[in-house]
Amino acid sequence: MTTLHNEYKERIVPALQKEFNYSTVMQVPRLKKIVINQGLGAATQDKKIIETAINELTAITGQKAVATLSKKDISNFKLRKKMPVGVMVTLRRDRMYEFLERLIRVALPRIRDFKGIEGKLDGRGNYTLGITEQIIFPEINIDAINKLLGMNITFVTSANTDEEGYALLKHFGLPFKNAKN
């Protein structure tokens, strides 16, 4: 078990149970999964972009990334059905906690002029963080990069409300800006 998972069980669960007056620990929200997604529209012209994105995302997460395919033809974008248009990884359990720990302690502090992340959740206790450059992760070799790619990192929680989800992610150490929502 990772240190963040232990911290969740020993420190975060009792704190949230006290904060929201849960009658049992099973009511305390938990992090279900983290989904990392990269949309690569330029991949319709250059097939190598998908391969490099898969390799980079695999290096960052420690789990094999998969290409996402288009659902229909769109002639204006020169897009055919089932063409690769993105890359994604879904992390659960130990890999999820390891990635979250590296994101909070290593990657986010490397962002230039970093002042925290927005605290806007989706209404169901889930949060999506947009990152503009993949080079904030130490696993990426900056010299080997030919194109800066952004990504969306979605934290899926079992929280019923945004308030509970926000409290859970705040206890995990996500550096939200001071203003809440």
PDB file of N, CA and C in Angstrom, residues 97-150:
ATOM      1  N   TYR A  97      -3.179   5.814  -6.417  1.00  0.00           N
ATOM      2  CA  TYR A  97      -2.597   6.548  -5.290  1.00  0.00           C
ATOM      3  C   TYR A  97      -1.155   6.969  -5.567  1.00  0.00           C
ATOM      4  N   GLU A  98      -0.393   6.093  -6.246  1.00  0.00           N
ATOM      5  CA  GLU A  98       0.984   6.445  -6.604  1.00  0.00           C
ATOM      6  C   GLU A  98       1.006   7.634  -7.553  1.00  0.00           C
ATOM      7  N   PHE A  99       0.128   7.618  -8.560  1.00  0.00           N
ATOM      8  CA  PHE A  99       0.065   8.730  -9.512  1.00  0.00           C
ATOM      9  C   PHE A  99      -0.360  10.019  -8.818  1.00  0.00           C
ATOM     10  N   LEU A 100      -1.367   9.934  -7.947  1.00  0.00           N
ATOM     11  CA  LEU A 100      -1.856  11.114  -7.226  1.00  0.00           C
ATOM     12  C   LEU A 100      -0.748  11.719  -6.364  1.00  0.00           C
ATOM     13  N   GLU A 101       0.013  10.868  -5.714  1.00  0.00           N
ATOM     14  CA  GLU A 101       1.110  11.347  -4.871  1.00  0.00           C
ATOM     15  C   GLU A 101       2.173  12.056  -5.709  1.00  0.00           C
ATOM     16  N   ARG A 102       2.541  11.471  -6.852  1.00  0.00           N
ATOM     17  CA  ARG A 102       3.523  12.112  -7.729  1.00  0.00           C
ATOM     18  C   ARG A 102       2.983  13.413  -8.317  1.00  0.00           C
ATOM     19  N   LEU A 103       1.690  13.438  -8.630  1.00  0.00           N
ATOM     20  CA  LEU A 103       1.080  14.654  -9.169  1.00  0.00           C
ATOM     21  C   LEU A 103       1.139  15.792  -8.153  1.00  0.00           C
ATOM     22  N   ILE A 104       0.749  15.503  -6.914  1.00  0.00           N
ATOM     23  CA  ILE A 104       0.684  16.533  -5.876  1.00  0.00           C
ATOM     24  C   ILE A 104       2.067  16.967  -5.412  1.00  0.00           C
ATOM     25  N   ARG A 105       2.963  16.004  -5.186  1.00  0.00           N
ATOM     26  CA  ARG A 105       4.250  16.321  -4.569  1.00  0.00           C
ATOM     27  C   ARG A 105       5.352  16.692  -5.549  1.00  0.00           C
ATOM     28  N   VAL A 106       5.245  16.233  -6.817  1.00  0.00           N
ATOM     29  CA  VAL A 106       6.331  16.470  -7.768  1.00  0.00           C
ATOM     30  C   VAL A 106       5.892  17.312  -8.971  1.00  0.00           C
ATOM     31  N   ALA A 107       4.833  16.890  -9.652  1.00  0.00           N
ATOM     32  CA  ALA A 107       4.481  17.511 -10.937  1.00  0.00           C
ATOM     33  C   ALA A 107       3.891  18.910 -10.793  1.00  0.00           C
ATOM     34  N   LEU A 108       2.856  19.081  -9.971  1.00  0.00           N
ATOM     35  CA  LEU A 108       2.216  20.400  -9.849  1.00  0.00           C
ATOM     36  C   LEU A 108       3.168  21.490  -9.357  1.00  0.00           C
ATOM     37  N   PRO A 109       4.054  21.215  -8.393  1.00  0.00           N
ATOM     38  CA  PRO A 109       5.001  22.264  -7.986  1.00  0.00           C
ATOM     39  C   PRO A 109       5.974  22.686  -9.091  1.00  0.00           C
ATOM     40  N   ARG A 110       6.125  21.885 -10.146  1.00  0.00           N
ATOM     41  CA  ARG A 110       7.032  22.226 -11.244  1.00  0.00           C
ATOM     42  C   ARG A 110       6.415  23.191 -12.257  1.00  0.00           C
ATOM     43  N   ILE A 111       5.103  23.459 -12.130  1.00  0.00           N
ATOM     44  CA  ILE A 111       4.447  24.381 -13.062  1.00  0.00           C
ATOM     45  C   ILE A 111       4.928  25.798 -12.784  1.00  0.00           C
ATOM     46  N   ARG A 112       5.265  26.515 -13.845  1.00  0.00           N
ATOM     47  CA  ARG A 112       5.734  27.888 -13.711  1.00  0.00           C
ATOM     48  C   ARG A 112       4.618  28.793 -13.211  1.00  0.00           C
ATOM     49  N   ASP A 113       4.930  29.706 -12.294  1.00  0.00           N
ATOM     50  CA  ASP A 113       3.964  30.668 -11.731  1.00  0.00           C
ATOM     51  C   ASP A 113       2.708  29.971 -11.203  1.00  0.00           C
ATOM     52  N   PHE A 114       2.880  28.861 -10.493  1.00  0.00           N
ATOM     53  CA  PHE A 114       1.737  28.081 -10.019  1.00  0.00           C
ATOM     54  C   PHE A 114       1.131  28.722  -8.777  1.00  0.00           C
ATOM     55  N   LYS A 115      -0.158  29.007  -8.826  1.00  0.00           N
ATOM     56  CA  LYS A 115      -0.850  29.636  -7.701  1.00  0.00           C
ATOM     57  C   LYS A 115      -2.001  28.786  -7.182  1.00  0.00           C
ATOM     58  N   GLY A 116      -2.063  27.535  -7.571  1.00  0.00           N
ATOM     59  CA  GLY A 116      -3.142  26.655  -7.140  1.00  0.00           C
ATOM     60  C   GLY A 116      -4.047  26.320  -8.312  1.00  0.00           C
ATOM     61  N   ILE A 117      -4.958  25.372  -8.074  1.00  0.00           N
ATOM     62  CA  ILE A 117      -5.881  24.952  -9.125  1.00  0.00           C
ATOM     63  C   ILE A 117      -7.287  25.417  -8.788  1.00  0.00           C
ATOM     64  N   GLU A 118      -8.110  25.569  -9.808  1.00  0.00           N
ATOM     65  CA  GLU A 118      -9.492  26.015  -9.617  1.00  0.00           C
ATOM     66  C   GLU A 118     -10.257  24.972  -8.811  1.00  0.00           C
ATOM     67  N   GLY A 119     -11.186  25.417  -7.990  1.00  0.00           N
ATOM     68  CA  GLY A 119     -11.941  24.500  -7.149  1.00  0.00           C
ATOM     69  C   GLY A 119     -13.346  24.248  -7.643  1.00  0.00           C
ATOM     70  N   LYS A 120     -13.531  24.120  -8.953  1.00  0.00           N
ATOM     71  CA  LYS A 120     -14.870  23.927  -9.518  1.00  0.00           C
ATOM     72  C   LYS A 120     -15.086  22.459  -9.838  1.00  0.00           C
ATOM     73  N   LEU A 121     -16.055  21.834  -9.151  1.00  0.00           N
ATOM     74  CA  LEU A 121     -16.365  20.436  -9.388  1.00  0.00           C
ATOM     75  C   LEU A 121     -17.571  20.328 -10.317  1.00  0.00           C
ATOM     76  N   ASP A 122     -17.918  19.104 -10.741  1.00  0.00           N
ATOM     77  CA  ASP A 122     -18.926  18.922 -11.795  1.00  0.00           C
ATOM     78  C   ASP A 122     -20.366  18.805 -11.304  1.00  0.00           C
ATOM     79  N   GLY A 123     -20.615  18.909 -10.001  1.00  0.00           N
ATOM     80  CA  GLY A 123     -21.978  18.773  -9.490  1.00  0.00           C
ATOM     81  C   GLY A 123     -22.234  17.409  -8.869  1.00  0.00           C
ATOM     82  N   ARG A 124     -21.365  16.424  -9.140  1.00  0.00           N
ATOM     83  CA  ARG A 124     -21.513  15.089  -8.570  1.00  0.00           C
ATOM     84  C   ARG A 124     -20.305  14.691  -7.734  1.00  0.00           C
ATOM     85  N   GLY A 125     -19.465  15.673  -7.376  1.00  0.00           N
ATOM     86  CA  GLY A 125     -18.310  15.392  -6.534  1.00  0.00           C
ATOM     87  C   GLY A 125     -17.069  14.966  -7.286  1.00  0.00           C
ATOM     88  N   ASN A 126     -17.073  15.103  -8.617  1.00  0.00           N
ATOM     89  CA  ASN A 126     -15.906  14.750  -9.419  1.00  0.00           C
ATOM     90  C   ASN A 126     -15.195  16.023  -9.851  1.00  0.00           C
ATOM     91  N   TYR A 127     -13.884  15.899 -10.110  1.00  0.00           N
ATOM     92  CA  TYR A 127     -13.098  17.081 -10.461  1.00  0.00           C
ATOM     93  C   TYR A 127     -12.208  16.777 -11.653  1.00  0.00           C
ATOM     94  N   THR A 128     -12.147  17.711 -12.610  1.00  0.00           N
ATOM     95  CA  THR A 128     -11.267  17.557 -13.761  1.00  0.00           C
ATOM     96  C   THR A 128     -10.244  18.683 -13.759  1.00  0.00           C
ATOM     97  N   LEU A 129      -8.986  18.298 -13.859  1.00  0.00           N
ATOM     98  CA  LEU A 129      -7.863  19.232 -13.854  1.00  0.00           C
ATOM     99  C   LEU A 129      -7.242  19.227 -15.243  1.00  0.00           C
ATOM    100  N   GLY A 130      -7.112  20.408 -15.839  1.00  0.00           N
ATOM    101  CA  GLY A 130      -6.490  20.521 -17.149  1.00  0.00           C
ATOM    102  C   GLY A 130      -5.030  20.912 -17.006  1.00  0.00           C
ATOM    103  N   ILE A 131      -4.149  20.191 -17.667  1.00  0.00           N
ATOM    104  CA  ILE A 131      -2.721  20.493 -17.650  1.00  0.00           C
ATOM    105  C   ILE A 131      -2.305  20.808 -19.084  1.00  0.00           C
ATOM    106  N   THR A 132      -1.585  21.907 -19.272  1.00  0.00           N
ATOM    107  CA  THR A 132      -1.257  22.354 -20.630  1.00  0.00           C
ATOM    108  C   THR A 132      -0.002  21.702 -21.201  1.00  0.00           C
ATOM    109  N   GLU A 133       0.921  21.254 -20.347  1.00  0.00           N
ATOM    110  CA  GLU A 133       2.167  20.666 -20.841  1.00  0.00           C
ATOM    111  C   GLU A 133       2.465  19.373 -20.105  1.00  0.00           C
ATOM    112  N   GLN A 134       2.884  18.352 -20.857  1.00  0.00           N
ATOM    113  CA  GLN A 134       3.212  17.069 -20.220  1.00  0.00           C
ATOM    114  C   GLN A 134       4.599  17.079 -19.596  1.00  0.00           C
ATOM    115  N   ILE A 135       5.388  18.137 -19.832  1.00  0.00           N
ATOM    116  CA  ILE A 135       6.768  18.158 -19.340  1.00  0.00           C
ATOM    117  C   ILE A 135       6.877  18.425 -17.838  1.00  0.00           C
ATOM    118  N   ILE A 136       5.745  18.682 -17.142  1.00  0.00           N
ATOM    119  CA  ILE A 136       5.817  18.868 -15.691  1.00  0.00           C
ATOM    120  C   ILE A 136       6.087  17.545 -14.974  1.00  0.00           C
ATOM    121  N   PHE A 137       5.892  16.424 -15.667  1.00  0.00           N
ATOM    122  CA  PHE A 137       6.149  15.119 -15.059  1.00  0.00           C
ATOM    123  C   PHE A 137       7.618  14.757 -15.249  1.00  0.00           C
ATOM    124  N   PRO A 138       8.300  14.326 -14.185  1.00  0.00           N
ATOM    125  CA  PRO A 138       9.737  14.022 -14.289  1.00  0.00           C
ATOM    126  C   PRO A 138      10.036  12.820 -15.191  1.00  0.00           C
ATOM    127  N   GLU A 139       9.029  11.984 -15.479  1.00  0.00           N
ATOM    128  CA  GLU A 139       9.262  10.802 -16.325  1.00  0.00           C
ATOM    129  C   GLU A 139       9.477  11.177 -17.791  1.00  0.00           C
ATOM    130  N   ILE A 140       9.109  12.401 -18.165  1.00  0.00           N
ATOM    131  CA  ILE A 140       9.225  12.841 -19.553  1.00  0.00           C
ATOM    132  C   ILE A 140      10.590  13.480 -19.783  1.00  0.00           C
ATOM    133  N   ASN A 141      11.291  13.006 -20.799  1.00  0.00           N
ATOM    134  CA  ASN A 141      12.582  13.577 -21.186  1.00  0.00           C
ATOM    135  C   ASN A 141      12.311  14.796 -22.066  1.00  0.00           C
ATOM    136  N   ILE A 142      12.646  15.970 -21.584  1.00  0.00           N
ATOM    137  CA  ILE A 142      12.334  17.215 -22.289  1.00  0.00           C
ATOM    138  C   ILE A 142      13.007  17.265 -23.658  1.00  0.00           C
ATOM    139  N   ASP A 143      14.207  16.693 -23.780  1.00  0.00           N
ATOM    140  CA  ASP A 143      14.935  16.731 -25.046  1.00  0.00           C
ATOM    141  C   ASP A 143      14.258  15.881 -26.128  1.00  0.00           C
ATOM    142  N   ALA A 144      13.507  14.859 -25.723  1.00  0.00           N
ATOM    143  CA  ALA A 144      12.872  13.966 -26.693  1.00  0.00           C
ATOM    144  C   ALA A 144      11.506  14.480 -27.153  1.00  0.00           C
ATOM    145  N   ILE A 145      11.034  15.587 -26.598  1.00  0.00           N
ATOM    146  CA  ILE A 145       9.713  16.115 -26.928  1.00  0.00           C
ATOM    147  C   ILE A 145       9.764  16.865 -28.253  1.00  0.00           C
ATOM    148  N   ASN A 146       8.833  16.529 -29.163  1.00  0.00           N
ATOM    149  CA  ASN A 146       8.736  17.301 -30.398  1.00  0.00           C
ATOM    150  C   ASN A 146       7.469  18.154 -30.428  1.00  0.00           C
ATOM    151  N   LYS A 147       6.505  17.866 -29.523  1.00  0.00           N
ATOM    152  CA  LYS A 147       5.278  18.642 -29.468  1.00  0.00           C
ATOM    153  C   LYS A 147       4.748  18.648 -28.040  1.00  0.00           C
ATOM    154  N   LEU A 148       4.413  19.844 -27.527  1.00  0.00           N
ATOM    155  CA  LEU A 148       3.829  19.925 -26.191  1.00  0.00           C
ATOM    156  C   LEU A 148       2.366  19.537 -26.262  1.00  0.00           C
ATOM    157  N   LEU A 149       1.977  18.596 -25.421  1.00  0.00           N
ATOM    158  CA  LEU A 149       0.605  18.113 -25.405  1.00  0.00           C
ATOM    159  C   LEU A 149       0.001  18.346 -24.022  1.00  0.00           C
ATOM    160  N   GLY A 150      -1.241  18.765 -23.998  1.00  0.00           N
ATOM    161  CA  GLY A 150      -1.942  18.929 -22.737  1.00  0.00           C
ATOM    162  C   GLY A 150      -2.699  17.660 -22.394  1.00  0.00           C
TER     163      GLY A 150
END
